[in-house]
Amino acid sequence: DCNLACYYCYEERSEQRLDAPDAATIARWVTDRLDASGKRSLHVDWYGGEPLLNPDLIEVLSQSLQALCRERGVAYAASIVSNGTLWPDDVGAFVARHAIREAQISLDGLEHEHNRRRRYRRQHRPDDGTSSFTKAVALIDALLDHVRVDLRVNIDPGNAGDAVPLMNMARERGWFGRRFPIVVAPARLAQYSERSKFMLDHGLDSRSFDVLSSQMRSECGDSVRFEDPYVSN
């Protein structure tokens, strides 16, 4: 499930959620896997939809898995993929408590274009009217004191003009010079499977994307780290 309604999302919605008994079952499964494999490390990626729609599960399962790893002398680390709109106020404590080493937050252009693409679903609109862009940017501001942030920039033909200006905004906000400098991860919105076939009418061609990625890199300079797109052409 998710509190946003991104036009390019192809996932089916479901209000089903994992709860405490599920967390215990997962912990037992992980225990069996660790004991059988002899692995000396465990990495957990919190993912959704939006994982922070279910913070209670994260609290219970994270502590359970960390305790399990301590008992067995197994290294533990976590990452999280989030839209950045539902985080607790004490970001540093949340990151430390759950041993998060990396957070991926998406911006789909500057404020106007981002909010068009990543709008709230009706039942999830915040009472104070704060936009998803404002919340995500404020979260990134806070996170960079505590953890690596991968800034995923989703690009389509309609917001392509924001790609380079977004890098200017990142520089102006000091994101490249923080304790944990931001990592830029451009992503091409396109049809990658049958489930996303509708993107044939909205996607960005690979050549245009390559040009934009190069322009973004040039704008940022060699000191800024870029991640290659997760899905190649």
Backbone as numpy.savetxt, mean C-alpha at the origin, in Angstrom:
# Nx Ny Nz CAx CAy CAz Cx Cy Cz
-12.64 -6.56 1.30 -13.49 -5.38 1.30 -12.60 -4.14 1.30
-13.19 -3.02 0.96 -12.42 -1.77 0.92 -13.37 -0.61 1.13
-12.85 0.48 1.67 -13.66 1.67 1.88 -13.61 2.61 0.68
-12.77 2.31 -0.31 -12.68 3.13 -1.52 -13.29 2.38 -2.70
-13.62 3.15 -3.74 -14.22 2.57 -4.95 -13.39 2.99 -6.15
-12.18 2.48 -6.25 -11.31 2.81 -7.37 -11.91 2.22 -8.66
-11.98 3.02 -9.71 -12.68 2.57 -10.91 -12.01 1.37 -11.56
-10.72 1.19 -11.34 -9.98 0.12 -11.99 -9.92 -1.17 -11.17
-10.56 -1.18 -10.02 -10.53 -2.37 -9.16 -11.41 -3.46 -9.76
-10.85 -4.66 -9.85 -11.61 -5.79 -10.41 -11.95 -6.84 -9.36
-11.69 -6.57 -8.08 -11.98 -7.53 -7.03 -13.47 -7.50 -6.68
-14.00 -8.66 -6.34 -15.37 -8.73 -5.86 -15.43 -8.30 -4.40
-16.47 -7.58 -4.03 -16.63 -7.10 -2.66 -17.22 -8.18 -1.77
-16.78 -8.20 -0.53 -17.35 -9.11 0.45 -17.17 -8.50 1.83
-18.21 -8.56 2.64 -18.12 -8.06 4.00 -17.68 -9.13 4.99
-17.39 -10.32 4.49 -16.85 -11.36 5.36 -15.48 -10.92 5.89
-15.19 -11.30 7.13 -13.93 -10.87 7.73 -13.42 -11.96 8.65
-12.11 -12.01 8.78 -11.50 -12.92 9.73 -11.67 -12.36 11.14
-11.89 -13.26 12.11 -12.02 -12.83 13.49 -11.10 -13.65 14.38
-11.28 -13.57 15.70 -10.36 -14.20 16.64 -10.19 -15.70 16.42
-11.28 -16.49 16.26 -11.08 -17.92 15.99 -10.28 -18.18 14.71
-10.50 -17.35 13.68 -9.72 -17.50 12.45 -8.25 -17.22 12.71
-7.97 -16.20 13.53 -6.59 -15.87 13.85 -5.90 -17.04 14.54
-6.61 -17.71 15.43 -6.02 -18.86 16.12 -5.74 -19.99 15.14
-6.66 -20.20 14.19 -6.46 -21.25 13.17 -5.25 -20.93 12.30
-5.14 -19.67 11.89 -3.99 -19.26 11.07 -2.69 -19.46 11.84
-2.68 -19.07 13.11 -1.47 -19.22 13.91 -1.06 -20.69 14.02
-2.03 -21.59 14.18 -1.72 -23.02 14.24 -1.15 -23.50 12.91
-1.73 -23.02 11.82 -1.24 -23.40 10.49 0.20 -22.94 10.30
0.49 -21.69 10.69 1.85 -21.17 10.57 2.81 -21.97 11.44
2.38 -22.32 12.65 3.21 -23.13 13.54 3.59 -24.45 12.88
2.60 -25.12 12.31 2.87 -26.39 11.64 3.84 -26.22 10.48
3.65 -25.16 9.70 4.52 -24.92 8.55 5.95 -24.62 8.98
6.10 -23.81 10.01 7.44 -23.49 10.49 8.14 -24.73 11.03
7.42 -25.50 11.82 8.02 -26.69 12.42 8.40 -27.72 11.36
7.58 -27.84 10.33 7.84 -28.84 9.30 8.95 -28.42 8.35
9.07 -27.13 8.12 10.01 -26.65 7.11 11.39 -26.34 7.67
11.45 -26.01 8.96 12.72 -25.60 9.54 13.13 -24.19 9.15
12.23 -23.42 8.56 12.55 -22.05 8.16 12.89 -21.22 9.38
13.78 -20.25 9.18 14.24 -19.42 10.30 13.73 -18.00 10.22
12.79 -17.74 9.31 12.21 -16.40 9.23 10.77 -16.50 8.76
9.98 -15.50 9.16 8.59 -15.42 8.75 8.29 -13.97 8.37
7.71 -13.79 7.18 7.29 -12.46 6.74 5.80 -12.47 6.51
5.11 -11.49 7.06 3.66 -11.36 6.92 3.37 -10.07 6.16
2.54 -10.18 5.12 2.12 -9.01 4.35 0.64 -8.78 4.61
0.31 -7.69 5.26 -1.09 -7.35 5.54 -1.67 -6.69 4.30
-2.75 -7.28 3.79 -3.28 -6.89 2.49 -4.78 -7.05 2.52
-5.48 -6.39 1.58 -6.92 -6.46 1.57 -7.49 -6.86 0.23
-8.31 -6.03 -0.42 -8.88 -4.79 0.06 -8.00 -3.92 0.91
-8.65 -3.34 1.89 -7.97 -2.46 2.83 -7.83 -3.17 4.17
-6.63 -3.57 4.56 -6.46 -4.36 5.79 -6.89 -3.64 7.05
-6.83 -2.31 7.06 -7.18 -1.60 8.28 -8.68 -1.40 8.45
-9.49 -2.03 7.59 -10.90 -2.19 7.91 -11.09 -3.21 9.01
-10.08 -4.02 9.28 -10.16 -5.07 10.30 -8.94 -4.97 11.22
-8.80 -3.86 11.95 -7.61 -3.69 12.80 -7.55 -4.69 13.95
-8.70 -5.17 14.40 -8.70 -6.12 15.52 -7.97 -7.40 15.14
-8.15 -7.86 13.90 -7.44 -9.06 13.47 -5.93 -8.81 13.45
-5.52 -7.67 12.93 -4.09 -7.37 12.89 -3.51 -7.40 14.31
-4.22 -6.78 15.25 -3.72 -6.74 16.63 -3.55 -8.14 17.20
-4.56 -8.98 17.03 -4.53 -10.32 17.63 -3.52 -11.22 16.93
-3.61 -11.28 15.61 -2.77 -12.22 14.86 -1.31 -11.79 14.85
-1.07 -10.51 14.76 0.31 -10.02 14.77 1.02 -10.40 16.06
0.36 -10.14 17.18 0.99 -10.46 18.46 1.19 -11.97 18.61
0.21 -12.75 18.14 0.32 -14.20 18.23 1.49 -14.73 17.40
1.63 -14.24 16.18 2.71 -14.72 15.31 4.07 -14.25 15.80
4.15 -13.04 16.32 5.43 -12.57 16.86 5.84 -13.41 18.07
4.88 -13.74 18.92 5.19 -14.57 20.08 5.66 -15.96 19.64
4.97 -16.51 18.64 5.36 -17.80 18.09 6.80 -17.77 17.59
7.16 -16.73 16.88 8.52 -16.62 16.34 9.56 -16.46 17.45
9.23 -15.69 18.47 10.17 -15.55 19.60 10.43 -16.89 20.27
9.38 -17.67 20.45 9.52 -18.97 21.11 10.43 -19.91 20.32
10.43 -19.77 19.01 11.20 -20.69 18.16 12.49 -20.08 17.63
12.80 -18.87 18.04 14.01 -18.22 17.56 13.95 -17.91 16.07
12.76 -17.60 15.59 12.54 -17.31 14.18 12.42 -15.80 13.99
13.11 -15.26 12.99 13.03 -13.83 12.70 11.64 -13.49 12.15
11.10 -12.36 12.57 9.76 -11.95 12.13 9.82 -10.53 11.56
9.13 -10.31 10.46 8.98 -8.97 9.91 7.65 -8.91 9.16
7.13 -7.70 9.00 5.84 -7.53 8.32 5.90 -6.34 7.37
5.00 -6.36 6.41 4.78 -5.21 5.53 3.28 -5.04 5.38
2.88 -3.91 4.79 1.45 -3.65 4.67 1.18 -2.87 3.38
0.11 -3.24 2.70 -0.37 -2.52 1.51 -1.69 -1.86 1.89
-1.74 -0.54 1.81 -2.89 0.18 2.35 -3.20 1.39 1.49
-4.47 1.83 1.53 -4.80 3.07 0.84 -4.55 4.30 1.71
-4.18 4.09 2.96 -3.73 5.19 3.81 -4.80 6.04 4.43
-6.04 5.56 4.48 -7.13 6.40 4.97 -7.63 6.02 6.37
-7.21 4.88 6.91 -7.81 4.37 8.15 -6.81 4.10 9.25
-5.62 4.65 9.16 -4.58 4.35 10.14 -4.86 5.02 11.48
-4.37 4.43 12.58 -4.50 5.07 13.88 -3.64 6.33 13.94
-3.95 7.21 14.90 -3.20 8.46 15.01 -1.74 8.23 15.36
-1.46 7.25 16.22 -0.09 6.99 16.66 0.58 6.04 15.68
1.02 6.59 14.57 1.58 5.78 13.48 2.83 5.04 13.93
3.72 5.73 14.65 4.97 5.11 15.08 4.75 3.90 15.97
3.81 4.00 16.89 3.52 2.89 17.79 2.94 1.71 17.02
2.08 1.99 16.04 1.48 0.92 15.24 2.57 0.18 14.46
3.46 0.93 13.84 4.56 0.32 13.07 5.44 -0.54 13.97
5.81 0.00 15.13 6.69 -0.74 16.04 6.01 -1.97 16.61
4.74 -1.83 16.99 4.02 -2.93 17.63 3.88 -4.13 16.69
3.77 -3.85 15.42 3.55 -4.93 14.46 4.78 -5.23 13.60
5.92 -4.69 14.00 7.20 -4.99 13.33 7.10 -4.77 11.83
6.45 -3.68 11.45 6.29 -3.36 10.02 7.58 -2.74 9.51
8.10 -3.30 8.42 9.34 -2.82 7.83 9.12 -2.08 6.52
7.92 -2.18 5.98 7.64 -1.53 4.69 6.15 -1.32 4.56
5.77 -0.14 4.08 4.37 0.18 3.82 4.23 0.68 2.40
3.24 0.17 1.67 2.95 0.67 0.33 1.68 1.50 0.37
1.79 2.76 -0.05 0.66 3.67 -0.12 0.56 4.17 -1.55
-0.66 4.25 -2.09 -0.85 4.67 -3.47 -1.34 6.11 -3.57
-0.80 6.83 -4.55 -1.34 8.12 -4.96 -1.59 8.05 -6.46
-2.79 8.38 -6.87 -3.17 8.32 -8.28 -3.17 9.72 -8.88
-2.04 10.41 -8.74 -1.94 11.78 -9.21 -2.06 12.78 -8.08
-2.16 14.05 -8.44 -2.37 15.10 -7.45 -3.81 15.04 -6.95
-4.17 15.96 -6.07 -5.39 15.80 -5.28 -6.64 15.60 -6.14
-6.84 16.42 -7.16 -8.08 16.32 -7.93 -8.21 14.96 -8.61
-7.16 14.55 -9.31 -7.23 13.27 -10.03 -7.25 12.08 -9.08
-6.46 12.15 -8.01 -6.46 11.07 -7.02 -7.85 10.86 -6.45
-8.49 11.94 -6.04 -9.81 11.82 -5.41 -10.88 11.36 -6.38
-10.72 11.65 -7.66 -11.65 11.13 -8.67 -11.53 9.62 -8.78
-10.31 9.12 -8.71 -10.06 7.69 -8.90 -10.21 6.89 -7.62
-9.88 7.48 -6.52 -9.89 6.76 -5.24 -10.89 7.43 -4.30
-12.14 7.39 -4.71 -13.20 8.03 -3.94 -13.76 7.06 -2.89
-14.35 7.62 -1.86 -14.96 6.81 -0.81 -16.26 6.17 -1.30
-16.47 4.94 -0.91 -17.80 4.35 -1.08 -18.75 5.04 -0.10
-20.02 5.10 -0.48 -20.98 5.94 0.24 -20.99 5.63 1.74
-20.98 4.36 2.10 -21.11 4.00 3.52 -19.82 4.23 4.30
-18.75 4.60 3.61 -17.46 4.79 4.29 -16.97 6.23 4.26
-17.80 7.16 3.83 -17.36 8.54 3.78 -17.09 9.07 5.19
-15.92 9.69 5.40 -15.61 10.19 6.75 -16.52 11.36 7.13
-16.84 11.44 8.41 -17.74 12.49 8.88 -17.17 13.89 8.64
-15.83 14.01 8.72 -15.24 15.33 8.58 -14.99 15.72 7.12
-15.31 14.83 6.19 -15.19 15.16 4.78 -13.77 15.16 4.24
-12.81 14.71 5.03 -11.41 14.70 4.58 -11.25 13.74 3.40
-10.58 14.21 2.36 -10.44 13.41 1.15 -9.43 12.29 1.35
-9.51 11.27 0.49 -8.56 10.17 0.57 -7.14 10.65 0.27
-7.00 11.65 -0.59 -5.67 12.21 -0.90 -5.08 12.86 0.34
-5.85 13.70 1.01 -5.35 14.40 2.21 -4.93 13.40 3.28
-5.73 12.36 3.48 -5.38 11.37 4.50 -4.12 10.59 4.12
-4.01 10.20 2.86 -2.84 9.42 2.43 -1.56 10.25 2.53
-1.61 11.51 2.12 -0.43 12.37 2.18 -0.01 12.60 3.63
-0.98 12.86 4.50 -0.66 13.06 5.91 -0.04 11.80 6.52
-0.54 10.64 6.11 0.03 9.39 6.62 1.47 9.22 6.16
1.73 9.48 4.89 3.10 9.37 4.39 4.02 10.31 5.15
3.57 11.54 5.38 4.35 12.50 6.17 4.77 11.89 7.50
3.84 11.19 8.15 4.12 10.61 9.47 4.96 9.34 9.38
4.69 8.50 8.40 5.37 7.21 8.30 6.87 7.33 8.06
7.29 8.35 7.33 8.68 8.42 6.90 9.65 8.64 8.04
9.16 8.90 9.24 10.02 8.93 10.43 10.23 7.54 11.00
9.48 6.55 10.51 9.44 5.25 11.18 9.72 4.05 10.28
9.47 4.17 8.99 9.49 2.97 8.16 9.66 3.35 6.69
10.15 2.41 5.89 10.22 2.61 4.45 8.80 2.68 3.89
8.58 3.63 2.99 7.30 3.75 2.30 7.54 3.64 0.80
6.85 2.70 0.16 6.83 2.61 -1.29 5.63 3.42 -1.78
5.89 4.49 -2.50 4.83 5.32 -3.06 4.45 4.75 -4.41
3.34 4.05 -4.46 2.86 3.49 -5.73 2.07 4.58 -6.45
2.50 4.91 -7.66 1.85 5.94 -8.47 1.14 5.24 -9.62
-0.16 5.10 -9.51 -0.96 4.43 -10.54 -1.26 5.43 -11.66
-0.85 5.09 -12.89 -0.94 6.03 -13.99 -1.85 5.51 -15.09
-2.78 6.36 -15.51 -3.63 6.07 -16.67 -3.57 7.30 -17.59
-4.20 7.25 -18.76 -4.10 8.39 -19.66 -4.64 9.69 -19.07
-5.64 9.61 -18.20 -6.26 10.81 -17.65 -5.44 11.52 -16.60
-4.59 10.80 -15.87 -3.80 11.46 -14.82 -2.31 11.48 -15.15
-1.95 11.10 -16.38 -0.53 11.04 -16.74 0.17 12.38 -16.55
-0.57 13.47 -16.76 0.03 14.79 -16.60 0.40 15.13 -15.17
-0.08 14.34 -14.20 0.25 14.57 -12.79 1.50 13.83 -12.34
2.01 12.92 -13.16 3.10 12.05 -12.70 4.34 12.84 -12.30
4.80 13.72 -13.16 5.99 14.52 -12.85 5.70 15.56 -11.76
4.59 16.33 -11.85 4.27 17.25 -10.76 4.15 16.57 -9.39
3.72 15.30 -9.38 3.65 14.59 -8.11 5.04 14.41 -7.51
6.04 14.21 -8.36 7.41 14.12 -7.88 7.87 15.46 -7.31
7.43 16.57 -7.93 7.74 17.89 -7.39 7.11 18.06 -6.01
5.87 17.61 -5.87 5.20 17.69 -4.58 5.96 16.89 -3.53
6.41 15.69 -3.90 7.15 14.85 -2.96 8.42 15.56 -2.50
9.10 16.23 -3.43 10.31 16.96 -3.05 9.98 18.11 -2.11
8.93 18.86 -2.45 8.55 20.01 -1.62 8.16 19.59 -0.22
7.60 18.39 -0.07 7.22 17.90 1.26 8.39 17.25 1.98
9.52 17.18 1.31 10.72 16.63 1.94 10.77 15.13 2.00
9.98 14.44 1.17 9.89 12.98 1.25 11.18 12.29 0.82
12.00 12.94 0.03 13.23 12.31 -0.44 14.38 12.46 0.55
14.20 13.29 1.56 15.29 13.55 2.50 14.97 13.17 3.93
13.99 12.32 4.12 13.57 11.94 5.46 14.45 10.82 6.02
14.20 10.45 7.27 14.94 9.34 7.89 14.83 8.09 7.03
13.64 7.82 6.52 13.43 6.73 5.56 12.97 7.39 4.26
13.89 7.69 3.34 13.48 8.36 2.10 12.47 7.51 1.32
11.50 8.18 0.76 10.44 7.46 0.06 10.99 6.76 -1.18
10.41 5.61 -1.50 10.74 4.85 -2.69 9.58 5.01 -3.67
9.87 5.37 -4.91 8.82 5.62 -5.91 8.60 4.36 -6.74
7.33 3.97 -6.87 6.99 2.75 -7.61 5.90 3.08 -8.63
6.27 3.54 -9.83 5.25 3.81 -10.86 4.56 2.52 -11.28
3.28 2.63 -11.61 2.51 1.45 -12.02 1.59 1.83 -13.17
1.60 1.01 -14.21 0.78 1.28 -15.39 -0.59 0.62 -15.23
-1.64 1.42 -15.28 -2.98 0.87 -15.25 -3.34 0.36 -16.64
-3.62 -0.92 -16.75 -3.87 -1.54 -18.04 -4.59 -2.86 -17.83
-4.95 -3.51 -18.93 -5.56 -4.83 -18.87 -4.47 -5.88 -18.70
-4.46 -6.55 -17.56 -3.47 -7.60 -17.31 -4.08 -9.00 -17.28
-5.40 -9.08 -17.24 -6.05 -10.38 -17.16 -7.47 -10.25 -17.66
-8.16 -11.37 -17.77 -9.56 -11.34 -18.19 -10.42 -10.54 -17.21
-10.07 -10.61 -15.93 -10.87 -9.92 -14.92 -10.74 -8.40 -15.04
-9.66 -7.95 -15.62 -9.48 -6.51 -15.81 -9.61 -6.11 -17.27
-10.36 -6.89 -18.03 -10.51 -6.63 -19.47 -11.15 -5.27 -19.74
-11.97 -4.80 -18.80 -12.61 -3.49 -18.98 -11.59 -2.36 -19.10
-10.35 -2.60 -18.65 -9.33 -1.57 -18.73 -8.81 -1.35 -20.15
-9.26 -2.15 -21.10 -8.89 -1.92 -22.50 -9.24 -0.50 -22.93
-10.32 0.05 -22.39 -10.77 1.39 -22.76 -10.15 2.49 -21.91
-9.41 2.12 -20.87 -8.92 3.12 -19.92 -7.42 3.03 -19.66
-6.77 1.98 -20.13 -5.40 1.74 -19.76 -4.39 2.62 -20.50
-3.17 2.60 -20.01 -2.07 3.36 -20.59 -1.18 2.40 -21.37
-0.79 2.80 -22.58 0.08 1.94 -23.37 1.49 1.93 -22.78
2.22 0.87 -23.03 3.52 0.68 -22.39 4.53 1.72 -22.81
4.48 2.18 -24.06 5.45 3.18 -24.50 5.26 4.50 -23.76
4.02 4.94 -23.63 3.74 6.18 -22.88 4.17 6.04 -21.43
3.93 4.86 -20.88 4.33 4.63 -19.49 5.85 4.71 -19.34
6.58 4.11 -20.26 8.04 4.14 -20.19 8.56 5.58 -20.25
7.94 6.39 -21.11 8.35 7.79 -21.21 8.10 8.52 -19.90
6.91 8.32 -19.33 6.58 8.98 -18.07 7.49 8.53 -16.93
7.77 7.24 -16.86 8.66 6.73 -15.82 10.03 7.37 -15.93
10.52 7.51 -17.15 11.82 8.13 -17.37 11.80 9.60 -16.95
10.70 10.30 -17.25 10.59 11.70 -16.85 10.52 11.84 -15.33
9.82 10.92 -14.69 9.75 10.95 -13.23 11.12 10.74 -12.62
11.89 9.79 -13.15 13.23 9.54 -12.65 14.12 10.76 -12.85
14.03 11.39 -14.01 14.85 12.56 -14.29 14.51 13.70 -13.34
13.23 13.87 -13.05 12.80 14.93 -12.14 13.32 14.71 -10.73
13.40 13.47 -10.32 13.81 13.15 -8.94 15.32 13.14 -8.76
16.04 12.72 -9.79 17.50 12.63 -9.66 17.93 11.24 -9.25
19.22 11.03 -9.37 19.78 9.69 -9.15 19.71 9.24 -7.69
19.55 10.17 -6.77 19.56 9.79 -5.35 18.25 9.16 -4.90
17.19 9.29 -5.70 15.88 8.77 -5.33 15.75 7.35 -5.87
15.31 6.45 -5.01 15.17 5.06 -5.42 13.84 4.82 -6.11
13.90 4.14 -7.25 12.70 3.74 -7.98 12.60 2.23 -7.98
11.37 1.74 -7.82 11.10 0.32 -7.94 10.51 0.03 -9.30
10.94 -1.05 -9.94 10.37 -1.43 -11.22 8.91 -1.83 -11.02
8.09 -1.66 -12.06 6.67 -2.07 -11.94 6.56 -3.54 -11.57
5.53 -3.87 -10.81 5.35 -5.25 -10.34 5.01 -6.19 -11.48
4.31 -5.68 -12.49 3.92 -6.52 -13.62 4.58 -5.97 -14.87
5.43 -6.76 -15.50 6.10 -6.29 -16.71 5.14 -6.31 -17.88
5.60 -5.83 -19.02 4.70 -5.68 -20.16 4.28 -7.07 -20.67
